[in-house]
């Protein structure tokens, strides 16, 4: 192969030629221990899928608004997808950016990429061209799969990355009747892939200007899926509603889409997590499980027409991605009749759940317990000294499914991990009797209803505007989303007396940010054009003062 694959990049990036660590940065001696413990089993994502197809060929696997497929239909769809992708040149180790809406075609694409021994590079439908460009060059990925029926945002992304045509092959899929032309193409054999190899690149919300990419191996990720299935008691007869973006780590693995594939539960895809979409699907398909971020749960709780729908089939709602207020948590059981399982997770690894049989107090007031007995937890002060149990501190973690480095990011890695491989989560927590409560955040990150935004990424885009002199972006409290994005903008001197006359209005700046390729969820909710920023005693911009 004469091009660099994402596989080469993952194994050589930060540690050129270091055969002592896996793509995740996990040393081989620790890998050996995780195998001996039985956490890592040698399973691969392709083998997981094959078992589902072989075990339940005629049972329903998945439904979206276009079609319902059995596991063997899905297998046929995956073969067709693999033929089309291979025909476009996708081969072993290649990075394939996937930016598709929730759909059966999404499943076909991901498993086809695994079948070929290629590497999914996950992105969200809301990502802008700036992120897609970054993934293409950084992974690197020479293939991009998206929808042939894009909404306005995705149509803009497709237009904006058209100039990558020489290096990135764009494959557009019609979710209603995908993989046209597959019949004329050979179906390639499934590749043989070692379980300790890089399986895909997952996304992190991140604290830097560019989203960080998270390397996962088959061994470590499938362990996290099995552990989640067990803690969540997901069963073969269950029906999982996928309403958050499929590529999100929460949706994919906690226990998520892959948990459903493991036990052969059926998957129902919703276009979005709004009550008008979710409620009819629950009633129609007898949904038993769904994952939501806190604002989506609040919308359901407060939706006036809810009583018109029978939602009694639901056993468990998983809520995570951002802190759920205790008040909202308390309403779940009495108003919806569902069991709430709080999920405090991160794409980097560690996932915590409140146990299904925990007391109501534990369920509503904590963010759960580490799901694996081999998750190592430390709570430390700013000097990395352990604090006494029950006192707030910085959460550090290490374990069988937590990465020890980001993909090709030596500087970030030096900050984000300790010398002995603990991940610095940036979360401030209290650890008491085995349970974690999230009490704050040390990292420079905005959590907008579960979408993580790096202020720097928004600042960098607004700074490219001709009449902008300086920008400071902060998160401000919001009743529904938890936080909203607020940008303070100082105009250049020549525009300062009448910014609007120079095109500097909040509306125009928001449009500018969208057109410059920013993710739709990262476009500031509020923009203030100001003459100066408040400063701290030492003359730094006081983000605290800007947060009000
Ligand atoms: P990411 O690293 O982008 O996958 O985002 C993970 C981060 O989301 C965590 O480190 C927390 O800051 C936040 N988070 C996820 N779930 C919860 C939760 N249930 N409660 C509070 N914060 C959460
Ligand atoms: O926010 C997250 O990243 C998250 C939340 C819940 C996550 O990655 C997960 C569960 O696995």
Coordinates of C-alpha atoms and ligand atoms in Angstrom, one line a residue:
X1 CA 0.0 0.0 0.0
X2 CA 1.6 3.3 -0.9
X3 CA -0.6 5.6 1.2
X4 CA -0.6 6.0 4.9
X5 CA -3.4 4.2 6.6
X6 CA -4.9 5.2 10.0
X7 CA -3.6 1.9 11.3
X8 CA 0.0 2.9 10.6
X9 CA -0.6 6.3 12.1
X10 CA -2.1 4.8 15.2
X11 CA 0.7 2.4 15.9
X12 CA 3.5 4.8 15.1
X13 CA 2.3 8.2 16.0
X14 CA 3.5 9.3 19.4
X15 CA 5.8 6.4 20.0
X16 CA 7.6 5.8 16.7
X17 CA 8.3 2.2 16.5
X18 CA 7.5 1.4 20.1
X19 CA 6.2 -2.1 20.0
X20 CA 5.7 -2.0 23.8
X21 CA 2.4 -0.3 23.7
X22 CA -0.9 -0.7 21.8
X23 CA -2.6 2.0 19.7
X24 CA -4.4 3.1 22.9
X25 CA -1.0 3.6 24.7
X26 CA -1.7 0.6 26.9
X27 CA 1.6 -1.2 27.7
X28 CA 1.7 -4.8 26.5
X29 CA 2.3 -6.1 30.0
X30 CA -1.0 -4.5 31.1
X31 CA -2.7 -5.9 28.1
X32 CA -1.5 -9.3 29.1
X33 CA -3.0 -8.8 32.6
X34 CA -6.3 -7.7 31.3
X35 CA -6.4 -10.9 29.2
X36 CA -5.5 -13.0 32.2
X37 CA -8.3 -11.4 34.2
X38 CA -10.7 -12.3 31.5
X39 CA -11.6 -8.7 30.7
X40 CA -10.1 -8.9 27.2
X41 CA -11.3 -12.0 25.3
X42 CA -10.0 -11.7 21.8
X43 CA -13.4 -10.8 20.4
X44 CA -13.6 -8.4 17.4
X45 CA -16.5 -6.2 16.2
X46 CA -16.9 -8.2 13.1
X47 CA -17.0 -11.5 15.1
X48 CA -19.6 -9.9 17.4
X49 CA -21.8 -9.1 14.4
X50 CA -21.4 -12.5 12.8
X51 CA -22.5 -14.2 16.0
X52 CA -25.7 -12.1 16.0
X53 CA -26.5 -13.0 12.4
X54 CA -25.8 -16.7 13.0
X55 CA -27.8 -16.8 16.2
X56 CA -30.9 -14.9 15.3
X57 CA -31.1 -14.8 11.4
X58 CA -34.9 -14.3 11.2
X59 CA -35.5 -12.1 14.1
X60 CA -35.8 -8.3 13.8
X61 CA -32.5 -6.5 14.1
X62 CA -33.3 -2.9 13.3
X63 CA -35.9 -0.4 12.2
X64 CA -35.8 3.1 10.8
X65 CA -38.4 5.3 9.1
X66 CA -37.5 3.6 5.7
X67 CA -37.3 -0.1 6.6
X68 CA -37.2 -3.0 9.1
X69 CA -34.5 -5.6 8.7
X70 CA -33.8 -9.0 10.3
X71 CA -30.3 -9.9 11.2
X72 CA -29.8 -11.8 8.0
X73 CA -31.2 -8.9 6.0
X74 CA -28.7 -6.7 7.8
X75 CA -26.0 -9.1 6.9
X76 CA -27.0 -8.9 3.3
X77 CA -27.0 -5.1 3.5
X78 CA -23.5 -5.2 5.1
X79 CA -22.2 -7.3 2.2
X80 CA -23.6 -4.9 -0.3
X81 CA -22.1 -2.0 1.6
X82 CA -18.8 -3.8 1.8
X83 CA -18.9 -4.3 -2.0
X84 CA -19.5 -0.6 -2.7
X85 CA -16.9 0.5 -0.2
X86 CA -14.3 -1.9 -1.5
X87 CA -15.2 -0.8 -5.1
X88 CA -14.4 2.8 -4.0
X89 CA -11.0 1.6 -2.9
X90 CA -11.5 1.1 0.9
X91 CA -9.1 -1.5 2.1
X92 CA -7.3 -2.9 5.2
X93 CA -6.4 -0.2 7.7
X94 CA -8.0 2.7 5.8
X95 CA -9.7 5.4 7.8
X96 CA -13.3 5.9 6.8
X97 CA -15.1 9.0 8.2
X98 CA -18.7 8.2 8.9
X99 CA -21.1 11.2 9.0
X100 CA -24.6 9.6 8.7
X101 CA -27.9 10.2 10.4
X102 CA -29.3 7.5 12.6
X103 CA -30.4 4.7 10.3
X104 CA -30.1 1.1 9.3
X105 CA -27.7 2.3 6.6
X106 CA -25.5 3.6 9.4
X107 CA -25.3 0.1 10.8
X108 CA -24.6 -1.4 7.4
X109 CA -21.7 1.1 6.9
X110 CA -20.0 0.6 10.2
X111 CA -20.1 -3.2 10.1
X112 CA -19.0 -3.1 6.4
X113 CA -16.0 -1.0 7.3
X114 CA -15.1 -3.6 10.0
X115 CA -15.7 -6.4 7.6
X116 CA -13.0 -4.9 5.3
X117 CA -10.6 -4.6 8.2
X118 CA -10.8 -0.8 7.7
X119 CA -11.2 1.7 10.6
X120 CA -14.3 3.8 11.2
X121 CA -13.5 7.4 12.0
X122 CA -16.6 8.6 13.8
X123 CA -18.1 12.0 13.4
X124 CA -21.5 13.5 14.4
X125 CA -24.1 14.8 11.9
X126 CA -23.8 18.2 13.5
X127 CA -20.0 18.4 12.8
X128 CA -19.0 21.1 10.5
X129 CA -16.5 21.1 7.6
X130 CA -13.8 22.3 9.9
X131 CA -14.0 19.1 11.9
X132 CA -14.3 16.8 8.9
X133 CA -11.2 18.4 7.3
X134 CA -9.3 17.8 10.6
X135 CA -10.4 14.2 10.8
X136 CA -9.3 13.6 7.1
X137 CA -5.9 15.0 7.6
X138 CA -5.3 13.9 11.2
X139 CA -6.6 10.3 11.2
X140 CA -5.7 10.2 8.3
X141 CA -8.8 9.2 6.4
X142 CA -9.1 9.0 2.6
X143 CA -12.8 8.1 2.6
X144 CA -15.9 9.9 3.8
X145 CA -19.4 8.3 3.9
X146 CA -22.4 10.6 4.3
X147 CA -26.1 10.8 3.3
X148 CA -27.3 11.4 -0.3
X149 CA -30.3 13.3 1.2
X150 CA -28.6 15.8 3.4
X151 CA -30.3 18.5 5.5
X152 CA -29.1 22.1 5.0
X153 CA -26.2 21.7 7.4
X154 CA -24.9 18.5 5.8
X155 CA -25.4 19.9 2.3
X156 CA -23.1 22.8 3.3
X157 CA -20.5 20.4 4.7
X158 CA -20.6 18.4 1.5
X159 CA -20.1 21.6 -0.5
X160 CA -17.4 22.9 1.7
X161 CA -15.2 19.7 1.5
X162 CA -15.7 19.3 -2.2
X163 CA -12.1 20.6 -2.7
X164 CA -10.8 17.5 -0.9
X165 CA -11.9 15.4 -3.9
X166 CA -8.3 14.6 -4.8
X167 CA -7.5 13.1 -1.5
X168 CA -10.8 12.1 0.0
X169 CA -13.3 9.9 -1.8
X170 CA -16.9 10.9 -0.9
X171 CA -19.5 8.1 -0.8
X172 CA -23.1 9.3 -0.5
X173 CA -25.7 6.8 0.7
X174 CA -29.4 7.0 0.2
X175 CA -30.8 5.6 3.4
X176 CA -34.1 4.7 1.8
X177 CA -32.5 2.4 -0.9
X178 CA -28.8 2.2 -0.2
X179 CA -25.9 0.5 -1.9
X180 CA -27.2 0.8 -5.5
X181 CA -24.8 -0.8 -7.9
X182 CA -23.6 -3.4 -5.4
X183 CA -25.0 -6.3 -7.4
X184 CA -22.5 -5.8 -10.1
X185 CA -19.6 -5.8 -7.6
X186 CA -17.7 -8.7 -5.9
X187 CA -18.3 -9.0 -2.1
X188 CA -14.8 -9.1 -0.6
X189 CA -14.0 -11.7 2.1
X190 CA -14.0 -10.6 5.7
X191 CA -10.5 -9.5 6.7
X192 CA -8.8 -11.3 9.6
X193 CA -8.1 -8.7 12.3
X194 CA -6.3 -9.1 15.6
X195 CA -8.4 -8.1 18.6
X196 CA -5.6 -5.9 20.0
X197 CA -5.6 -3.8 16.9
X198 CA -7.0 -0.3 16.6
X199 CA -10.8 -0.8 16.0
X200 CA -11.9 2.8 15.3
X201 CA -11.3 6.4 16.3
X202 CA -13.9 7.8 18.7
X203 CA -14.6 11.4 19.4
X204 CA -13.9 13.5 22.5
X205 CA -15.7 16.8 23.0
X206 CA -12.3 18.1 23.9
X207 CA -10.7 21.1 25.5
X208 CA -8.5 22.1 22.6
X209 CA -9.1 23.9 19.3
X210 CA -9.5 20.7 17.4
X211 CA -11.5 17.7 18.6
X212 CA -9.3 14.9 20.0
X213 CA -9.5 11.5 18.5
X214 CA -9.7 8.5 20.7
X215 CA -8.1 5.2 19.7
X216 CA -10.0 2.0 20.8
X217 CA -9.0 -1.6 20.3
X218 CA -11.6 -4.4 19.8
X219 CA -10.5 -6.0 23.1
X220 CA -11.0 -3.0 25.3
X221 CA -14.1 -1.6 23.7
X222 CA -16.0 -4.9 23.6
X223 CA -15.1 -5.4 27.2
X224 CA -16.8 -2.1 28.1
X225 CA -19.9 -3.2 26.1
X226 CA -20.1 -6.6 27.9
X227 CA -19.7 -4.9 31.3
X228 CA -22.4 -2.4 30.4
X229 CA -24.8 -5.1 29.2
X230 CA -24.4 -6.8 32.6
X231 CA -24.8 -3.8 34.8
X232 CA -27.8 -2.6 32.7
X233 CA -29.4 -6.1 32.5
X234 CA -30.0 -5.7 28.7
X235 CA -31.6 -8.9 27.3
X236 CA -32.4 -10.6 24.0
X237 CA -36.1 -9.7 24.1
X238 CA -35.4 -6.0 24.7
X239 CA -36.0 -3.1 22.2
X240 CA -33.5 -0.3 22.3
X241 CA -34.4 3.2 21.0
X242 CA -31.5 5.0 19.6
X243 CA -32.4 8.7 19.7
X244 CA -29.0 10.4 20.4
X245 CA -26.5 10.4 17.5
X246 CA -25.4 6.8 16.8
X247 CA -21.7 7.6 16.8
X248 CA -21.6 9.1 20.3
X249 CA -19.8 6.8 22.7
X250 CA -22.8 6.7 25.0
X251 CA -25.1 5.6 22.1
X252 CA -22.6 3.1 20.8
X253 CA -21.5 1.4 23.9
X254 CA -23.3 2.2 27.1
X255 CA -24.6 -0.5 26.4
X256 CA -26.0 1.0 23.3
X257 CA -26.0 -0.3 19.7
X258 CA -23.1 -2.7 20.3
X259 CA -24.8 -4.0 23.5
X260 CA -27.9 -4.7 21.4
X261 CA -25.8 -6.6 18.9
X262 CA -24.3 -8.6 21.6
X263 CA -27.6 -9.9 23.0
X264 CA -29.6 -9.7 19.8
X265 CA -32.0 -7.0 21.1
X266 CA -33.7 -5.0 18.3
X267 CA -32.7 -1.5 17.6
X268 CA -35.2 1.3 16.7
X269 CA -33.6 4.4 15.2
X270 CA -35.2 7.8 16.0
X271 CA -34.1 10.9 14.0
X272 CA -33.7 13.0 17.1
X273 CA -34.5 12.8 20.9
X274 CA -37.5 15.2 20.8
X275 CA -40.7 14.0 22.5
X276 CA -42.7 14.2 19.2
X277 CA -40.3 11.7 17.6
X278 CA -39.5 9.5 20.7
X279 CA -43.0 9.0 22.2
X280 CA -44.7 7.5 19.1
X281 CA -41.8 5.2 18.5
X282 CA -41.9 4.0 22.1
X283 CA -45.6 3.2 21.8
X284 CA -45.4 1.6 18.4
X285 CA -42.4 -0.6 19.0
X286 CA -42.7 -1.5 22.6
X287 CA -39.4 0.1 23.4
X288 CA -37.8 -1.1 26.7
X289 CA -34.6 1.0 26.9
X290 CA -33.5 4.4 25.8
X291 CA -30.6 6.7 26.4
X292 CA -31.0 10.5 26.8
X293 CA -29.1 13.6 27.7
X294 CA -30.6 15.6 30.5
X295 CA -32.3 18.3 28.3
X296 CA -34.0 15.6 26.3
X297 CA -35.3 13.9 29.5
X298 CA -36.6 17.3 30.7
X299 CA -38.4 17.8 27.4
X300 CA -40.1 14.5 27.8
X301 CA -41.0 15.2 31.5
X302 CA -42.5 18.6 30.5
X303 CA -44.2 17.6 27.2
X304 CA -47.9 18.4 27.5
X305 CA -49.1 15.6 25.2
X306 CA -47.3 12.8 26.8
X307 CA -50.3 11.1 28.3
X308 CA -51.6 10.3 24.9
X309 CA -48.8 7.7 24.5
X310 CA -48.4 4.3 26.2
X311 CA -44.9 4.3 27.4
X312 CA -45.3 1.5 29.9
X313 CA -43.0 -0.9 27.9
X314 CA -40.0 1.1 29.0
X315 CA -38.0 -0.5 31.8
X316 CA -34.9 1.7 32.0
X317 CA -33.9 5.2 30.8
X318 CA -30.2 5.9 30.8
X319 CA -29.4 9.6 31.4
X320 CA -25.9 10.9 31.0
X321 CA -23.5 13.1 29.1
X322 CA -24.0 16.0 31.5
X323 CA -25.1 16.4 35.1
X324 CA -28.8 15.6 35.7
X325 CA -30.4 17.8 38.3
X326 CA -31.6 15.9 41.4
X327 CA -35.0 17.5 40.9
X328 CA -35.4 16.1 37.4
X329 CA -34.1 12.7 38.5
X330 CA -36.7 12.5 41.2
X331 CA -39.5 12.9 38.7
X332 CA -38.6 10.0 36.5
X333 CA -40.2 7.1 38.5
X334 CA -43.4 8.8 39.6
X335 CA -44.2 10.6 36.3
X336 CA -42.9 8.1 33.7
X337 CA -42.9 4.9 35.7
X338 CA -39.4 4.1 34.4
X339 CA -36.3 3.1 36.3
X340 CA -33.6 5.7 36.0
X341 CA -30.0 4.7 35.5
X342 CA -27.6 7.6 35.6
X343 CA -24.6 7.2 33.4
X344 CA -21.4 9.2 34.0
X345 CA -19.2 8.2 31.1
X346 CA -16.5 9.5 28.8
X347 CA -15.4 8.4 25.4
X348 CA -11.9 8.1 26.8
X349 CA -13.1 5.2 28.9
X350 CA -14.5 5.0 32.5
X351 CA -18.2 4.5 32.6
X352 CA -20.2 4.7 35.9
X353 CA -23.8 3.6 36.4
X354 CA -26.2 3.8 39.3
X355 CA -27.1 0.2 40.0
X356 CA -30.6 -0.8 38.9
X357 CA -31.4 -1.9 42.5
X358 CA -29.8 1.1 44.2
X359 CA -31.9 3.1 46.7
X360 CA -33.8 6.0 45.3
X361 CA -31.5 8.4 47.1
X362 CA -28.4 6.9 45.4
X363 CA -30.1 6.9 42.0
X364 CA -31.1 10.6 42.2
X365 CA -28.1 12.1 43.9
X366 CA -25.1 10.3 42.6
X367 CA -23.6 9.6 39.1
X368 CA -23.1 6.0 39.8
X369 CA -20.3 3.4 40.4
X370 CA -17.5 2.4 38.2
X371 CA -18.8 -0.5 36.1
X372 CA -15.7 -2.6 36.2
X373 CA -13.9 -4.0 39.3
X374 CA -10.7 -3.2 37.5
X375 CA -11.5 0.5 37.1
X376 CA -8.9 2.4 39.2
X377 CA -10.1 5.6 40.7
X378 CA -8.1 8.4 42.3
X379 CA -9.4 11.7 43.6
X380 CA -6.6 14.2 44.0
X381 CA -5.9 17.9 44.7
X382 CA -4.1 20.2 42.3
X383 CA -0.7 18.7 43.3
X384 CA -1.9 15.2 42.5
X385 CA -2.1 14.3 46.2
X386 CA -5.0 12.0 47.1
X387 CA -7.8 13.9 49.1
X388 CA -9.6 12.1 52.0
X389 CA -12.6 10.1 51.0
X390 CA -15.7 12.3 50.7
X391 CA -13.9 15.4 49.8
X392 CA -14.1 17.0 46.3
X393 CA -11.1 16.6 44.1
X394 CA -9.9 15.9 40.5
X395 CA -10.9 12.5 39.1
X396 CA -8.1 10.4 37.7
X397 CA -8.8 7.0 36.2
X398 CA -7.0 4.0 34.6
X399 CA -8.4 0.6 33.7
X400 CA -9.1 -2.1 31.0
X401 CA -11.1 0.2 28.7
X402 CA -9.6 3.6 29.4
X403 CA -7.1 5.0 26.9
X404 CA -3.6 6.1 27.9
X405 CA -3.1 8.5 25.0
X406 CA -5.1 10.3 22.3
X407 CA -4.4 9.6 18.7
X408 CA -1.4 11.6 17.5
X409 CA -1.5 14.4 20.1
X410 CA 1.8 14.3 22.1
X411 CA 1.3 17.7 23.7
X412 CA -2.3 17.1 24.8
X413 CA -1.2 13.7 26.0
X414 CA 1.5 15.1 28.3
X415 CA -1.2 17.2 30.0
X416 CA -4.1 14.7 29.9
X417 CA -2.4 11.6 31.4
X418 CA -0.2 11.1 34.4
X419 CA 3.2 9.4 34.1
X420 CA 1.8 6.1 35.2
X421 CA -1.1 6.3 32.7
X422 CA -4.1 7.7 34.6
X423 CA -6.4 9.8 32.5
X424 CA -7.1 13.3 33.9
X425 CA -10.8 13.5 33.4
X426 CA -11.1 17.2 34.2
X427 CA -14.1 16.4 36.4
X428 CA -14.3 17.4 40.0
X429 CA -16.0 14.6 42.0
X430 CA -16.7 13.3 45.4
X431 CA -16.1 9.6 45.9
X432 CA -18.0 8.1 48.8
X433 CA -18.6 4.4 49.6
X434 CA -18.0 3.4 46.1
X435 CA -20.2 6.0 44.4
X436 CA -19.2 9.1 42.4
X437 CA -20.9 12.4 42.5
X438 CA -19.9 15.0 39.9
X439 CA -19.6 18.4 41.7
X440 CA -17.8 20.5 39.2
X441 CA -15.3 20.8 36.3
X442 CA -11.7 21.8 36.1
X443 CA -11.3 21.5 32.4
X444 CA -11.9 24.5 30.0
X445 CA -14.9 23.0 28.3
X446 CA -18.5 23.9 27.8
X447 CA -21.1 21.1 28.3
X448 CA -24.1 22.2 26.3
X449 CA -26.7 19.6 27.2
X450 CA -24.1 16.7 26.7
X451 CA -22.4 18.2 23.7
X452 CA -18.9 19.2 24.8
X453 CA -17.4 22.3 23.2
X454 CA -13.9 23.7 23.5
X455 CA -14.1 27.5 23.9
X456 CA -10.9 27.8 21.9
X457 CA -12.4 26.1 18.9
X458 CA -15.2 28.7 18.7
X459 CA -12.8 31.6 19.4
X460 CA -10.5 30.4 16.6
X461 CA -13.3 30.5 14.1
X462 CA -14.7 33.9 15.1
X463 CA -11.2 35.4 15.1
X464 CA -11.0 34.7 11.3
X465 CA -13.7 37.4 10.8
X466 CA -12.3 40.5 9.1
X467 CA -13.6 43.0 11.6
X468 CA -13.1 41.0 14.8
X469 CA -10.2 42.1 17.0
X470 CA -10.6 39.6 19.9
X471 CA -13.0 37.0 21.2
X472 CA -13.7 35.3 24.5
X473 CA -16.1 32.4 24.7
X474 CA -17.6 31.1 27.9
X475 CA -20.3 28.8 29.1
X476 CA -23.2 30.5 31.0
X477 CA -25.8 28.7 33.1
X478 CA -29.0 27.6 31.3
X479 CA -32.0 26.1 32.8
X480 CA -32.6 23.5 30.1
X481 CA -29.2 22.8 28.5
X482 CA -27.2 23.2 31.7
X483 CA -24.9 25.6 29.9
X484 CA -25.2 27.8 26.8
X485 CA -22.4 29.3 24.7
X486 CA -21.7 33.0 25.1
X487 CA -19.2 34.9 23.0
X488 CA -17.8 38.3 23.8
X489 CA -16.4 40.0 20.7
X490 CA -14.2 43.1 20.5
X491 CA -14.4 44.8 17.0
X492 CA -11.3 46.0 15.2
X493 CA -10.6 49.7 15.8
X494 CA -11.9 50.9 12.4
X495 CA -15.2 49.2 13.1
X496 CA -15.5 50.0 16.8
X497 CA -17.6 53.1 16.5
X498 CA -20.3 51.4 14.5
X499 CA -19.8 47.6 14.4
X500 CA -23.2 47.0 12.7
X501 CA -22.2 49.2 9.7
X502 CA -19.2 46.8 9.3
X503 CA -21.3 43.7 9.3
X504 CA -20.6 42.9 12.9
X505 CA -24.0 41.9 14.4
X506 CA -24.7 38.8 16.5
X507 CA -26.9 37.4 13.7
X508 CA -24.3 37.9 11.0
X509 CA -21.5 36.5 13.2
X510 CA -23.5 33.4 13.9
X511 CA -24.1 32.9 10.2
X512 CA -20.4 33.5 9.6
X513 CA -19.5 30.8 12.2
X514 CA -21.8 28.3 10.5
X515 CA -20.4 29.1 7.1
X516 CA -16.8 28.9 8.4
X517 CA -17.5 25.2 9.2
X518 CA -18.2 25.2 12.9
X519 CA -20.3 22.4 14.3
X520 CA -24.0 23.4 14.5
X521 CA -24.0 22.8 18.3
X522 CA -20.9 25.0 18.8
X523 CA -22.4 28.2 17.3
X524 CA -22.7 30.7 20.1
X525 CA -26.2 31.1 21.6
X526 CA -25.4 34.6 22.7
X527 CA -23.0 37.2 21.3
X528 CA -22.1 40.4 22.9
X529 CA -20.2 43.1 21.0
X530 CA -18.1 44.8 23.6
X531 CA -15.3 47.4 23.8
X532 CA -13.1 45.4 26.2
X533 CA -13.0 42.2 28.4
X534 CA -13.0 42.3 32.2
X535 CA -9.5 41.4 33.4
X536 CA -8.3 39.6 36.4
X537 CA -5.8 41.0 38.9
X538 CA -2.8 39.8 36.8
X539 CA -4.3 41.1 33.6
X540 CA -5.8 37.9 32.1
X541 CA -9.3 37.9 30.6
X542 CA -11.6 37.0 33.5
X543 CA -13.8 34.3 32.1
X544 CA -15.4 34.1 35.5
X545 CA -16.6 37.7 35.3
X546 CA -18.0 37.0 31.8
X547 CA -20.0 34.2 33.1
X548 CA -21.9 36.7 35.2
Ligands
LIG1 P1 -16.1 13.2 26.5 O1 -14.8 13.2 27.1 O2 -16.2 14.3 25.4 O3 -16.6 11.9 26.1 O4 -17.1 13.8 27.6 C1 -17.2 13.2 28.9 C2 -17.5 14.2 29.9 O5 -18.9 14.5 30.0 C3 -17.1 13.7 31.3 O6 -15.8 13.9 31.6 C4 -18.0 14.7 32.1 O7 -17.4 16.0 32.2 C5 -19.3 14.8 31.3 N1 -20.3 13.9 31.7 C6 -20.7 12.7 31.1 N2 -21.7 12.1 31.8 C7 -22.0 12.9 32.9 C8 -22.9 12.8 34.0 N3 -23.8 11.8 34.1 N4 -22.9 13.8 34.9 C9 -22.0 14.8 34.8 N5 -21.1 14.9 33.8 C10 -21.1 14.0 32.8
LIG2 O1 -20.6 12.1 27.8 C1 -20.1 11.1 27.4 O2 -19.1 11.0 26.7 C2 -20.7 9.7 27.9 C3 -21.8 9.8 28.7 C4 -22.4 8.5 29.1 C5 -20.2 8.5 27.5 O3 -19.1 8.5 26.7 C6 -20.7 7.3 27.9 C7 -21.9 7.3 28.7 O4 -20.2 6.2 27.4

